[in-house]
Short mmCIF file of C-alpha atoms in Angstrom, two decimals:
data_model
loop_
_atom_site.label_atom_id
_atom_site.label_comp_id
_atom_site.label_asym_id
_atom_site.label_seq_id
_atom_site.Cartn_x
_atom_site.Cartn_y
_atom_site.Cartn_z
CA UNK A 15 -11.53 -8.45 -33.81
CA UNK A 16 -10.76 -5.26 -34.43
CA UNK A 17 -6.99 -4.54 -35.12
CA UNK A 18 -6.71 -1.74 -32.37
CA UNK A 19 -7.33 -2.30 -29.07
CA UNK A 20 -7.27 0.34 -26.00
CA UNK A 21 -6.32 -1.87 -23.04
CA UNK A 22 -7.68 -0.78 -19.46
CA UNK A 23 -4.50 -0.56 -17.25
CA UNK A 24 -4.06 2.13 -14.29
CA UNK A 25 -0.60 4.61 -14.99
CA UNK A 26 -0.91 2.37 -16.74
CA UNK A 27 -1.73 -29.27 -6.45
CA UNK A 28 -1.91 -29.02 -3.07
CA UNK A 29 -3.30 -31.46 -0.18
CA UNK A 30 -3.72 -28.93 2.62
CA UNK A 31 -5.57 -30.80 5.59
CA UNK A 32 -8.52 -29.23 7.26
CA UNK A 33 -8.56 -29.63 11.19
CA UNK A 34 -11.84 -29.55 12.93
CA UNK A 35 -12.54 -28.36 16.85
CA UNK A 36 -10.65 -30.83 19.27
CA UNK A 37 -13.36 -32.94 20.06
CA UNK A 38 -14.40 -33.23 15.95
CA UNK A 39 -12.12 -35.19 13.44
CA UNK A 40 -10.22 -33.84 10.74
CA UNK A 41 -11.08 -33.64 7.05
CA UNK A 42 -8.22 -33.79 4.06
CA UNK A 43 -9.39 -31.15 1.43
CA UNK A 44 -8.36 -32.08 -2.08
CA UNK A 45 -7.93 -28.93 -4.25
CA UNK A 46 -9.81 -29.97 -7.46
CA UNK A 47 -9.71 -27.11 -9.65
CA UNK A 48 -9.68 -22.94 -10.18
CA UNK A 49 -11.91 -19.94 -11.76
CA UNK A 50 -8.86 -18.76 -13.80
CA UNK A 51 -8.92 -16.03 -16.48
CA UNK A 52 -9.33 -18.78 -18.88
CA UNK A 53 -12.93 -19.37 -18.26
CA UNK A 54 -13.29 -15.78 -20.17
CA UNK A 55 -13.32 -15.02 -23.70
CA UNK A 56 -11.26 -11.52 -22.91
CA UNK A 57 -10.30 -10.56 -19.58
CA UNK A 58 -7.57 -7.91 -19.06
CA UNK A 59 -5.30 -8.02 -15.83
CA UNK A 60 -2.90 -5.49 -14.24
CA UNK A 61 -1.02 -6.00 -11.31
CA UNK A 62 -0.25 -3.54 -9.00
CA UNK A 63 2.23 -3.53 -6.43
CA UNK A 64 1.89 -0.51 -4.01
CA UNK A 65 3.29 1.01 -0.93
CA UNK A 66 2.72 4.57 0.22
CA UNK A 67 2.95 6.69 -3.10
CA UNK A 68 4.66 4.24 -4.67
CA UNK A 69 3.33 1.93 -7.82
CA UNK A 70 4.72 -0.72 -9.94
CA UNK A 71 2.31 -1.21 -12.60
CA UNK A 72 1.96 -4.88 -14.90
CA UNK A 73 -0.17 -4.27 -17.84
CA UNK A 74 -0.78 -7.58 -19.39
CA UNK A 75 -1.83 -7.72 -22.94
CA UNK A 76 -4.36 -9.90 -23.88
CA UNK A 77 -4.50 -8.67 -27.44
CA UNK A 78 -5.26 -11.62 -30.39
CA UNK A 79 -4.44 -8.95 -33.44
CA UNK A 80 -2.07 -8.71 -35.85
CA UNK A 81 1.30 -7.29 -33.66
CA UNK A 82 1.76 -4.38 -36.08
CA UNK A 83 -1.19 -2.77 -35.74
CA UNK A 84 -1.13 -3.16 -31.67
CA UNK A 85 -1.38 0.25 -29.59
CA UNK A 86 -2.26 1.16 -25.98
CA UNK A 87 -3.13 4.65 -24.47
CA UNK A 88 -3.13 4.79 -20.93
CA UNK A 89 -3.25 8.01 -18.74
CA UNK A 90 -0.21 8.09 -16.30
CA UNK A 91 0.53 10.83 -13.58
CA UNK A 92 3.60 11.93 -14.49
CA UNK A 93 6.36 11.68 -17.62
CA UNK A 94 8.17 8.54 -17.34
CA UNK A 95 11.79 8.04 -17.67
CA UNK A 96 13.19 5.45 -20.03
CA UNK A 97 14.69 3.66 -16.56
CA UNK A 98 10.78 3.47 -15.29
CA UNK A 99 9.46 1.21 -18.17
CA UNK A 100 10.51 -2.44 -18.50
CA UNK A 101 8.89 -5.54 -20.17
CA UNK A 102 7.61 -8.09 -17.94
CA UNK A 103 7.63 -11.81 -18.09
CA UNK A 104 4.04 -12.73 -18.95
CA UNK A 105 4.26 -15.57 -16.18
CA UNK A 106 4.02 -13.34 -13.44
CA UNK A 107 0.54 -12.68 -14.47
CA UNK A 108 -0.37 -16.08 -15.08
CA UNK A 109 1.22 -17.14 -11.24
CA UNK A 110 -0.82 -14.36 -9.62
CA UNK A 111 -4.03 -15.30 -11.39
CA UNK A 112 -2.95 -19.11 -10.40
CA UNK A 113 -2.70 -18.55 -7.04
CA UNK A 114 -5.43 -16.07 -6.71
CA UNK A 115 -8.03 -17.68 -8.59
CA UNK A 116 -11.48 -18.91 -6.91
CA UNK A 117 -11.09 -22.77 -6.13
CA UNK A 118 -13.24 -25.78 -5.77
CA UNK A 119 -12.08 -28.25 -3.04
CA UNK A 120 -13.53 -31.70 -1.68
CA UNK A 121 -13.87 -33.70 1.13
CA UNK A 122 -14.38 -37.37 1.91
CA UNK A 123 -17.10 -38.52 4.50
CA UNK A 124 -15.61 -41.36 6.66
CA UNK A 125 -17.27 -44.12 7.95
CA UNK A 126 -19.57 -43.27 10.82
CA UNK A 127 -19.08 -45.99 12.41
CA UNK A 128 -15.29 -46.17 12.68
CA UNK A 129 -15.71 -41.75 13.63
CA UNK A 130 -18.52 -42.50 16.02
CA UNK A 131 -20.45 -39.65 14.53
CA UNK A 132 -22.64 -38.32 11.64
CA UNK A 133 -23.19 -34.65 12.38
CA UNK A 134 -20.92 -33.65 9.53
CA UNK A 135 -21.41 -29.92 9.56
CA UNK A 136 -18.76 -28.56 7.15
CA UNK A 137 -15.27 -28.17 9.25
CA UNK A 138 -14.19 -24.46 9.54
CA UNK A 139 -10.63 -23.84 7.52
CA UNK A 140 -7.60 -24.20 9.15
CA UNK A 141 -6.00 -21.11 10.94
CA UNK A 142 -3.92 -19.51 8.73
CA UNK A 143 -0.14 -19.74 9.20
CA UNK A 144 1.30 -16.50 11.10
CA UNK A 145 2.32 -15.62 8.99
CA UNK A 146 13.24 10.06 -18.27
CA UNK A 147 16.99 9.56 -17.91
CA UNK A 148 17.63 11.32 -20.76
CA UNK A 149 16.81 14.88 -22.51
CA UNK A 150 13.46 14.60 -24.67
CA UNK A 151 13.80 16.10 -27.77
CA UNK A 152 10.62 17.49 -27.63
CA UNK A 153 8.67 17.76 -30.50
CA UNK A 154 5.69 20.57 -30.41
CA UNK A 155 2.40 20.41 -32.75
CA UNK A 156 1.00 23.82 -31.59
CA UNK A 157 -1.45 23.88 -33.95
CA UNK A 158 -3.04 20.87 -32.30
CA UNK A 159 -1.86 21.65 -28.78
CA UNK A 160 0.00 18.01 -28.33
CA UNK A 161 3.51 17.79 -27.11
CA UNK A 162 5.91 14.84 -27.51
CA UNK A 163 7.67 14.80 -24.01
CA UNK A 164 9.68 12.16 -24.42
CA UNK A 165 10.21 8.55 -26.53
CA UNK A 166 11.43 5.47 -26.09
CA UNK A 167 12.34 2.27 -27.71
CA UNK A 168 11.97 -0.23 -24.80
CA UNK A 169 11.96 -3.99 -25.64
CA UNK A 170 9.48 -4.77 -28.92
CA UNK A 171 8.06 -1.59 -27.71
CA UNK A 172 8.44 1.62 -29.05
CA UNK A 173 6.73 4.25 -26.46
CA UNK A 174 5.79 7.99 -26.56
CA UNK A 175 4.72 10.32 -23.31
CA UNK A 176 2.30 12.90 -24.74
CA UNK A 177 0.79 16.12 -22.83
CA UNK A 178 -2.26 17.40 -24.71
CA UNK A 179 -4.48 20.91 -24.44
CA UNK A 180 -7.35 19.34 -25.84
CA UNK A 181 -9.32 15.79 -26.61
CA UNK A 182 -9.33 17.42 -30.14
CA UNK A 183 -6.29 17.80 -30.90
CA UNK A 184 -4.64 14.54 -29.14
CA UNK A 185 -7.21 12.28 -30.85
CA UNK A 186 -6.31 14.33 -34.48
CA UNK A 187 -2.83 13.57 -33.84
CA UNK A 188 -2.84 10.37 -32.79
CA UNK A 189 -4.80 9.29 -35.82
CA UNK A 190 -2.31 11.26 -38.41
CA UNK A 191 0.55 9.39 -36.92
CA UNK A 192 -0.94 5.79 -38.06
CA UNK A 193 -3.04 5.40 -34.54
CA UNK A 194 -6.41 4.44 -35.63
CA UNK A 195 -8.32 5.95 -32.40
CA UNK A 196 -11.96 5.07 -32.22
CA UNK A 197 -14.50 7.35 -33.04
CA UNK A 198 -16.12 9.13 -29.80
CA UNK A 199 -12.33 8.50 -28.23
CA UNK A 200 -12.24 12.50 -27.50
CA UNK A 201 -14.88 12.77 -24.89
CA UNK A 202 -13.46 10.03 -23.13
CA UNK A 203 -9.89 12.11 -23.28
CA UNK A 204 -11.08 14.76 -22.14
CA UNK A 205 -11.57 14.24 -18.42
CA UNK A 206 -7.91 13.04 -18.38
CA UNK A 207 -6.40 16.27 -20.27
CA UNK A 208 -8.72 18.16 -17.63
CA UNK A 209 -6.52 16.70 -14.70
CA UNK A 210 -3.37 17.38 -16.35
CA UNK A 211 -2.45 13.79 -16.93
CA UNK A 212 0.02 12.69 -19.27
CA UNK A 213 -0.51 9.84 -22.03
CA UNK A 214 1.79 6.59 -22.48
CA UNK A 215 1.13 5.26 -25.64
CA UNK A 216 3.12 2.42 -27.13
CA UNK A 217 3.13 0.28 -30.72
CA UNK A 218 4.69 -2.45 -31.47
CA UNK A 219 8.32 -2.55 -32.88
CA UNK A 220 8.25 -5.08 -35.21
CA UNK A 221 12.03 -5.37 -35.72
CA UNK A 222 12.47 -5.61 -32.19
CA UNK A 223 9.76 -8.32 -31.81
CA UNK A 224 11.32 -10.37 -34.43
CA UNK A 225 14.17 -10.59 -31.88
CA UNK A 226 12.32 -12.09 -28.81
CA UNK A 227 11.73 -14.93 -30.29
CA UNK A 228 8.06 -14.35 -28.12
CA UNK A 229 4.83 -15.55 -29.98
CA UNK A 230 2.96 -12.86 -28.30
CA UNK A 231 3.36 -9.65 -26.33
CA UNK A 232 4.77 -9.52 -23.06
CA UNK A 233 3.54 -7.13 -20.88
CA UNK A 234 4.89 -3.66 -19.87
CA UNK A 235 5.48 -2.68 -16.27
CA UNK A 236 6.17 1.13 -15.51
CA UNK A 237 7.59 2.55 -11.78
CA UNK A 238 6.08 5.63 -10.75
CA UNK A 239 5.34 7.98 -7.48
CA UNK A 240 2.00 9.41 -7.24
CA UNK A 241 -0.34 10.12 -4.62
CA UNK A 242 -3.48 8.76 -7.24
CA UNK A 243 -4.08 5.45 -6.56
CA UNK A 244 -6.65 4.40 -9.02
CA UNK A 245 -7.26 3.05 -12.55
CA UNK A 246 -8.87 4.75 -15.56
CA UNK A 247 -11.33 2.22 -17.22
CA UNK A 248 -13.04 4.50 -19.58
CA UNK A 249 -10.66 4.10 -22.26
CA UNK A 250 -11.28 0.99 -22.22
CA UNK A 251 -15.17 1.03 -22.66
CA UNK A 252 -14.38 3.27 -26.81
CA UNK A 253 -14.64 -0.63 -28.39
CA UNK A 254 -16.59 -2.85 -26.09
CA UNK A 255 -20.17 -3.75 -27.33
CA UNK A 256 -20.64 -5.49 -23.86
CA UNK A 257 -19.81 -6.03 -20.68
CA UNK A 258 -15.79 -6.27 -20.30
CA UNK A 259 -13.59 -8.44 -17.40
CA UNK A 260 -10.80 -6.87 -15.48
CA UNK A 261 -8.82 -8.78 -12.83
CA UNK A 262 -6.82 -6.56 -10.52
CA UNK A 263 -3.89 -7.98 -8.63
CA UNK A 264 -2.83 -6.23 -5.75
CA UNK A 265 0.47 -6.35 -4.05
CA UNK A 266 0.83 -4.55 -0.82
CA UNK A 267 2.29 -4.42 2.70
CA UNK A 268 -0.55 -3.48 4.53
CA UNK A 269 -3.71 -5.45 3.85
CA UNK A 270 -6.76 -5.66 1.89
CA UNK A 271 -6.84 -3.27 -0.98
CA UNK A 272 -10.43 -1.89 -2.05
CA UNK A 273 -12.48 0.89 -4.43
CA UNK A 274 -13.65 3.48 -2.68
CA UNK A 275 -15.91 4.94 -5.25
CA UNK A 276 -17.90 2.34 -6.05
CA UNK A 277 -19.00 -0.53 -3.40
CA UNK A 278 -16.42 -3.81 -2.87
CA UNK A 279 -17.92 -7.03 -1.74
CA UNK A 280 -16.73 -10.30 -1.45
CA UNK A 281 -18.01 -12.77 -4.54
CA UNK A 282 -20.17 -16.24 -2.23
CA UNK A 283 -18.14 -18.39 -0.76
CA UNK A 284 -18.05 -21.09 1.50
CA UNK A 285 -20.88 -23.36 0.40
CA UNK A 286 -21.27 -27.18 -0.27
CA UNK A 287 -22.54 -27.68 -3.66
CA UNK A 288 -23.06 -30.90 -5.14
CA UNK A 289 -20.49 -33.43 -6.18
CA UNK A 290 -21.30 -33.18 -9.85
CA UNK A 291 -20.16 -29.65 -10.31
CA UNK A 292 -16.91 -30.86 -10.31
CA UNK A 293 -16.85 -31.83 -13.91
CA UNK A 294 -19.06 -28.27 -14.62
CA UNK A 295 -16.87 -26.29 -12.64
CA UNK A 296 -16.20 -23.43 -15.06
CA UNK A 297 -20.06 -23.13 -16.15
CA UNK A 298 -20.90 -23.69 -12.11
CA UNK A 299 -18.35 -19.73 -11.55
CA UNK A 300 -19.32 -18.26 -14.96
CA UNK A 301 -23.41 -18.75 -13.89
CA UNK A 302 -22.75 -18.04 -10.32
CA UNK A 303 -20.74 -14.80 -11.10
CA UNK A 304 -23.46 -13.60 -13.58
CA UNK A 305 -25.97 -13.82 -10.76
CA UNK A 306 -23.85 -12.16 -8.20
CA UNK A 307 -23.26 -9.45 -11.02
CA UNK A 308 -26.83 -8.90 -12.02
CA UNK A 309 -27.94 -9.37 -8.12
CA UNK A 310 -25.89 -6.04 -7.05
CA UNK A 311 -26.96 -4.66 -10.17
CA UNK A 312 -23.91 -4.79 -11.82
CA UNK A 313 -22.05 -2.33 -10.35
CA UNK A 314 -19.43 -3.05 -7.58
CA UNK A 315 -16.01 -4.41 -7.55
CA UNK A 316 -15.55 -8.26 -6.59
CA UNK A 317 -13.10 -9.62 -3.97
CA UNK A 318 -12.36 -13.10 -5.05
CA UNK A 319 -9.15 -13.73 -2.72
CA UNK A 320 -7.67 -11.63 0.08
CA UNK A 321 -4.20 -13.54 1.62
CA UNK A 322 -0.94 -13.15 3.05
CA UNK A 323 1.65 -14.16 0.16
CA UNK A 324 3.91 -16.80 2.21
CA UNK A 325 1.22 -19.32 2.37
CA UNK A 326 -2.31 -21.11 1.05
CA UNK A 327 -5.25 -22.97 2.20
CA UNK A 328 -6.21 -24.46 0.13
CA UNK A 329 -3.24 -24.17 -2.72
CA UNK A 330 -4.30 -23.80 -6.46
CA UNK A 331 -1.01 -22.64 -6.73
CA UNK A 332 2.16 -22.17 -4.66
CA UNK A 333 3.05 -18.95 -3.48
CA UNK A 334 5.33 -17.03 -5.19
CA UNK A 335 8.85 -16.59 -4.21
CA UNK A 336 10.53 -13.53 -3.37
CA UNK A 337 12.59 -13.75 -6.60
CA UNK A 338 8.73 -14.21 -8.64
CA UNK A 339 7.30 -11.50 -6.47
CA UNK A 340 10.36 -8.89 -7.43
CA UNK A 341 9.42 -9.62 -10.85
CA UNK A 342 6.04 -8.64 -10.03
CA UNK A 343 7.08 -5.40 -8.89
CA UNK A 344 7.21 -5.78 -5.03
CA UNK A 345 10.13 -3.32 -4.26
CA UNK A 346 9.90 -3.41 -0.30
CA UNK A 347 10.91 -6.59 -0.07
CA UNK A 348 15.03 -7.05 1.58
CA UNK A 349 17.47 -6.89 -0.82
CA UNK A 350 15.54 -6.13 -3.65
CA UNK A 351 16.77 -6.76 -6.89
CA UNK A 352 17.52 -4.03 -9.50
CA UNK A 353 16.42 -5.12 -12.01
CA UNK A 354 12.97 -5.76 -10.19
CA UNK A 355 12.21 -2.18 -9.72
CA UNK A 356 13.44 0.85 -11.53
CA UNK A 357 16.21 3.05 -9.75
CA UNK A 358 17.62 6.22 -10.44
CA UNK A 359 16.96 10.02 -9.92
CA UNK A 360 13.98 10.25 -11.54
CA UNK A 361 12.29 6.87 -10.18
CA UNK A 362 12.38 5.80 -6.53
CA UNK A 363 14.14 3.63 -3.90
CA UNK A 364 13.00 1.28 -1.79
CA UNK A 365 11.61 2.78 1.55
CA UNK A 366 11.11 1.09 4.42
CA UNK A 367 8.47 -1.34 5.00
CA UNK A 368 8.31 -4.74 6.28
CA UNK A 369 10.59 -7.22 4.89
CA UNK A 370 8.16 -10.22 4.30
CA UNK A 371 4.80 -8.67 4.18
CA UNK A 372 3.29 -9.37 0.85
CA UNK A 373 -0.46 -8.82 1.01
CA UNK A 374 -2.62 -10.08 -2.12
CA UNK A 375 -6.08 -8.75 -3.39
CA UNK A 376 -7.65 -10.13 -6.00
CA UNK A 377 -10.35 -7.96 -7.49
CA UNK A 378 -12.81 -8.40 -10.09
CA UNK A 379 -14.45 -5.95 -12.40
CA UNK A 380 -17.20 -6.90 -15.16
CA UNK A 381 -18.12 -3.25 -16.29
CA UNK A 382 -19.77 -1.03 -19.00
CA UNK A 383 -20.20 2.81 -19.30
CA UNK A 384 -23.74 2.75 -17.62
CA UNK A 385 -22.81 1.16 -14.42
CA UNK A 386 -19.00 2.36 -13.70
CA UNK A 387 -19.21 6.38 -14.94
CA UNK A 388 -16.11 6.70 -13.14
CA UNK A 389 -12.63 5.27 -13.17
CA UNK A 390 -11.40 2.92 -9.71
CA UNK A 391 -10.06 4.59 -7.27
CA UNK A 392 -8.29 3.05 -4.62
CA UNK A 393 -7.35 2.08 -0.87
CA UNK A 394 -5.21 0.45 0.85
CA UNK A 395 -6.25 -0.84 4.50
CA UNK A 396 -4.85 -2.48 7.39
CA UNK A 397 -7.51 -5.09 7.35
CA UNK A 398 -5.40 -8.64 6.95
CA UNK A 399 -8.57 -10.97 6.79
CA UNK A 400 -8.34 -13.62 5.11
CA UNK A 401 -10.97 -14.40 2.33
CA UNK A 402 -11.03 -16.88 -0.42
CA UNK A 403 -14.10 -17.55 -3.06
CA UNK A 404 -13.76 -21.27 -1.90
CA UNK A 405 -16.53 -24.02 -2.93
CA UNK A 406 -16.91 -27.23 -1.43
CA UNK A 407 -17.86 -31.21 -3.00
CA UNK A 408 -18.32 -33.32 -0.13
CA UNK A 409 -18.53 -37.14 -1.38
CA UNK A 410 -20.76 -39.28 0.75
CA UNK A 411 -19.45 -42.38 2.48
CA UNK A 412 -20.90 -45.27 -0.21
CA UNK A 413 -19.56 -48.54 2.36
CA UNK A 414 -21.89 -50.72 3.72
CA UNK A 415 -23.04 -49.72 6.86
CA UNK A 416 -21.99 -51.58 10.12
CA UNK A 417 -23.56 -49.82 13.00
CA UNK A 418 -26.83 -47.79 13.80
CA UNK A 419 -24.77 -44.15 13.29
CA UNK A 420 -24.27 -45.72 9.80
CA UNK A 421 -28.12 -45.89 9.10
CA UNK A 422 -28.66 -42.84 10.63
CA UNK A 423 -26.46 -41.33 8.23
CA UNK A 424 -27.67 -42.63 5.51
CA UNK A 425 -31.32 -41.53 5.76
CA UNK A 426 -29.35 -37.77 6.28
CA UNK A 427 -28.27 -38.00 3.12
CA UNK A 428 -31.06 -36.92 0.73
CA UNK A 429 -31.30 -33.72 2.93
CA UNK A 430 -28.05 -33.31 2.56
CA UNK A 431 -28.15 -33.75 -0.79
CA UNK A 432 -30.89 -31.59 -1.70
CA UNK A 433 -29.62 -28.47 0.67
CA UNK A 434 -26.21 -28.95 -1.72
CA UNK A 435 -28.82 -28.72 -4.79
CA UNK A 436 -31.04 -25.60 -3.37
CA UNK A 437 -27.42 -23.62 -2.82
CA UNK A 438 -26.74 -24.30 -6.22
CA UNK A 439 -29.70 -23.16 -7.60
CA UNK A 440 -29.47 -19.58 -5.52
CA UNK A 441 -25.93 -18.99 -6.63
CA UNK A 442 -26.58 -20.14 -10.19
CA UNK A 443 -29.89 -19.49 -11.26
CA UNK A 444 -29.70 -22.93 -12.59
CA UNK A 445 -33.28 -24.75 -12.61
CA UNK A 446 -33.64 -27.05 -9.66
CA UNK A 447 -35.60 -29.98 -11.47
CA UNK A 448 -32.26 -29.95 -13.95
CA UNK A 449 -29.97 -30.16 -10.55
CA UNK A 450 -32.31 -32.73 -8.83
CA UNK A 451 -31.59 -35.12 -11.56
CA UNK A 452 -28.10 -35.23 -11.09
CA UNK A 453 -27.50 -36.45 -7.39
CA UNK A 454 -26.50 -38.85 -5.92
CA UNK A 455 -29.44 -41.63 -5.83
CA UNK A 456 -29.49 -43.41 -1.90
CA UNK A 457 -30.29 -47.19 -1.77
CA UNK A 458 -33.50 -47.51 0.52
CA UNK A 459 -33.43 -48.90 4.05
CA UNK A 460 -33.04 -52.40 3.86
CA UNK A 461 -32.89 -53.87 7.64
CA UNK A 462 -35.85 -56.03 8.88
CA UNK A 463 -38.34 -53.91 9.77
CA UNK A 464 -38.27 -54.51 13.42
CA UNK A 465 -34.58 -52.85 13.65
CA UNK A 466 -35.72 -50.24 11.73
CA UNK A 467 -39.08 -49.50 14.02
CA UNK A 468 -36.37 -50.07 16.79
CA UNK A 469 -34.39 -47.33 15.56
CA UNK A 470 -37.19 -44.73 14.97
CA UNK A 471 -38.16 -45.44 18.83
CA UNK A 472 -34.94 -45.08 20.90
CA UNK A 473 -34.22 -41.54 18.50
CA UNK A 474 -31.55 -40.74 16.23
#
């Protein structure tokens, strides 16, 4: 791996039971497991929380280097006071990607003859319950056109704010002060100097990281106020040799967040697949995500989960409490703690918004340089739908069977069985033969054969 890494960051279980119609019967879904950044080699996160002009950004680090020669450059808005940077608790990120992740639940087929029925369409989800501070000293390089606003030592960080005139000169800098900036890294600077942005760059401080007692980096959460809401990507595109992961967390008081400037669509849902997936789970959402990805020709932004914070249906994870979501930089909520979001002159104060709204997006972004030109840009909405990339095992009733709906039933089953295998094969690309020899086998018919002409005569 190479030993410096530019991270893409913006400024920068549960039983829940199922209830069918009144006159249907209710199904227990079992929560059985989640599509969680583990299932990828390297996927960076960043969690925004965001509320009018106002951002608290998590960048988490995902970097597997040696610490000392660590360093991020992200493109930020404005120059950040030391009282607007913070180091995170790497948790948060791993309870947001918990609760958010994609989930496979189950279901148990009763007896048909103790329900009285065998239509077992799959029952519809539950309703949802109602839910800086000091003077620089500013250090000029006017030869190269690169400005040192301000630095910091923050945590087992130690952080500069640059301004730059030119890709030039920021990348020649950078590199003679022990950066080691890809090659090509100006033209991807220069669209950012263009727009007058500034540049937060930080390295690790190895005496300082000595004294966390941490075996890896936590990650850094800055406070801003800007009317950009997006996230510049393009840095992060100077190493990769192929496609790259980003999961986006999204914390707001509103609704759904999505990208404006390229097209957001929800990742497939809903669908029974069959009952040995469970123990292929993580191949079943790394196949089925491929196709999705190559099937909108890789080039759109994924919703994977879309939910009101305070509760779950199914839970992969339990929702985060207000002291958790602080930490995650969700300022609007009452009370808020201090130390949650950065206040002082230069930062911002909680405004007012309401109390207990919490809004989560989960977005996800496999991207390279030919298919996403342009960095995310950003919306909130007012839409509160909620969405979940939610797939279903439903385990066939095996007892022996008692009563004509019972037979019935069973001779359903291979139909059943084989729609389960044709959805896996569109969502994975997965050969259908393979599939077919996995399921379930059925145990013929074995009533005399005058109950069984019986049966064909008076119907199903």
């Amino acid at each position: 791996m190479k030993p410096f890494r530019i991270l893409i960051t913006l400024f920068l279980t549960c039983l829940v039971c199922l209830v069918v119609a009144p006159e249907a019967w209710a199904f227990c879904g079992f929560y059985v497991a989640k599509a969680d950044t583990k299932l990828y080699n390297q996927a960076s996160q960043v969690a925004i929380a965001r509320a009018g002009k106002r951002t608290v950004l998590t960048m988490a680090n995902d970097y597997q280097g040696e610490v000392k020669d660590f360093a991020i450059v992200v493109p930020v808005p404005v120059v950040l006071r030391k009282d607007q940077i913070k180091v995170a608790d790497p948790k948060i990120i791993e309870r947001l990607d918990a609760f958010s992740a994609p989930r496979l639940v189950e279901y148990f087929d009763e007896d048909p003859c103790e329900q009285g029925m065998y239509d077992r369409a799959m029952p519809p989800r539950a309703a949802a319950a109602p839910s800086a501070a000091q003077e620089s000293n500013r250090v000029r390089q006017d030869s190269l056109g690169v400005t040192v606003e301000a630095r910091y030592t923050v945590g087992e960080y130690d952080i500069l704010l640059l301004s730059a005139k030119e890709s030039d000169g920021l990348q020649t800098w950078l590199t003679q002060n022990g950066y080691k900036i890809p090659r090509g890294a100006n033209q991807l600077l220069k669209p950012y100097i263009r727009q007058k942005l500034k540049f937060f760059v930080a390295k690790v401080n190895l005496s300082e990281y000595d004294k966390t007692g941490y075996q890896s980096l936590r990650p850094l959460q800055i406070a801003y106020e800007s009317p950009r809401f997006m996230l510049p990507i393009r840095l992060g595109m100077i190493n990769a040799n192929a496609a790259q992961d980003l999961l986006i967390y999204v914390l707001s008081p509103q609704g759904q967040t999505e990208v404006t400037n390229y097209r957001t669509v929800k990742v497939p849902s809903e669908t029974e697949i069959p009952v040995f997936v469970k123990n292929e789970f993580s191949d079943f959402y790394r196949a089925m995500f491929q196709t999705a990805y190559d099937r909108e020709d890789r080039k759109v932004a994924f919703m994977e989960y879309a939910w009101d914070m305070s509760n779950c249906d199914p839970c992969s994870a339990e929702p985060l409490s207000q002291a958790e979501l602080k930490q995650a930089g969700v300022f609007w909520l009452d009370n808020p703690d201090s130390d949650a979001m950065p206040q002082s002159s230069g930062g911002f104060r909680p405004g007012r918004f309401p109390s207990s709204s919490v809004f989560i997006t989960r977005l996800h972004v496999r991207y390279t340089r030919d298919k996403f030109p342009e960095d995310l840009v950003f919306q909130e909405t007012g839409n509160r739908n909620l969405f979940q990339g939610r797939y279903v095992l439903r385990h066939a009733f095996t007892g022996e069977p008692k009563c004509q709906a019972a037979y019935q039933y069973r001779r359903s089953l291979p139909r059943q069985f084989e729609q389960q295998a044709q959805n896996l094969a569109r969502l994975t690309g997965w050969n259908i033969q393979d599939i077919r020899k996995k399921l379930p086998q059925i145990r013929a018919d074995v009533r005399p054969f005058w109950q069984q002409l019986l049966s064909s005569l008076i119907g199903k």
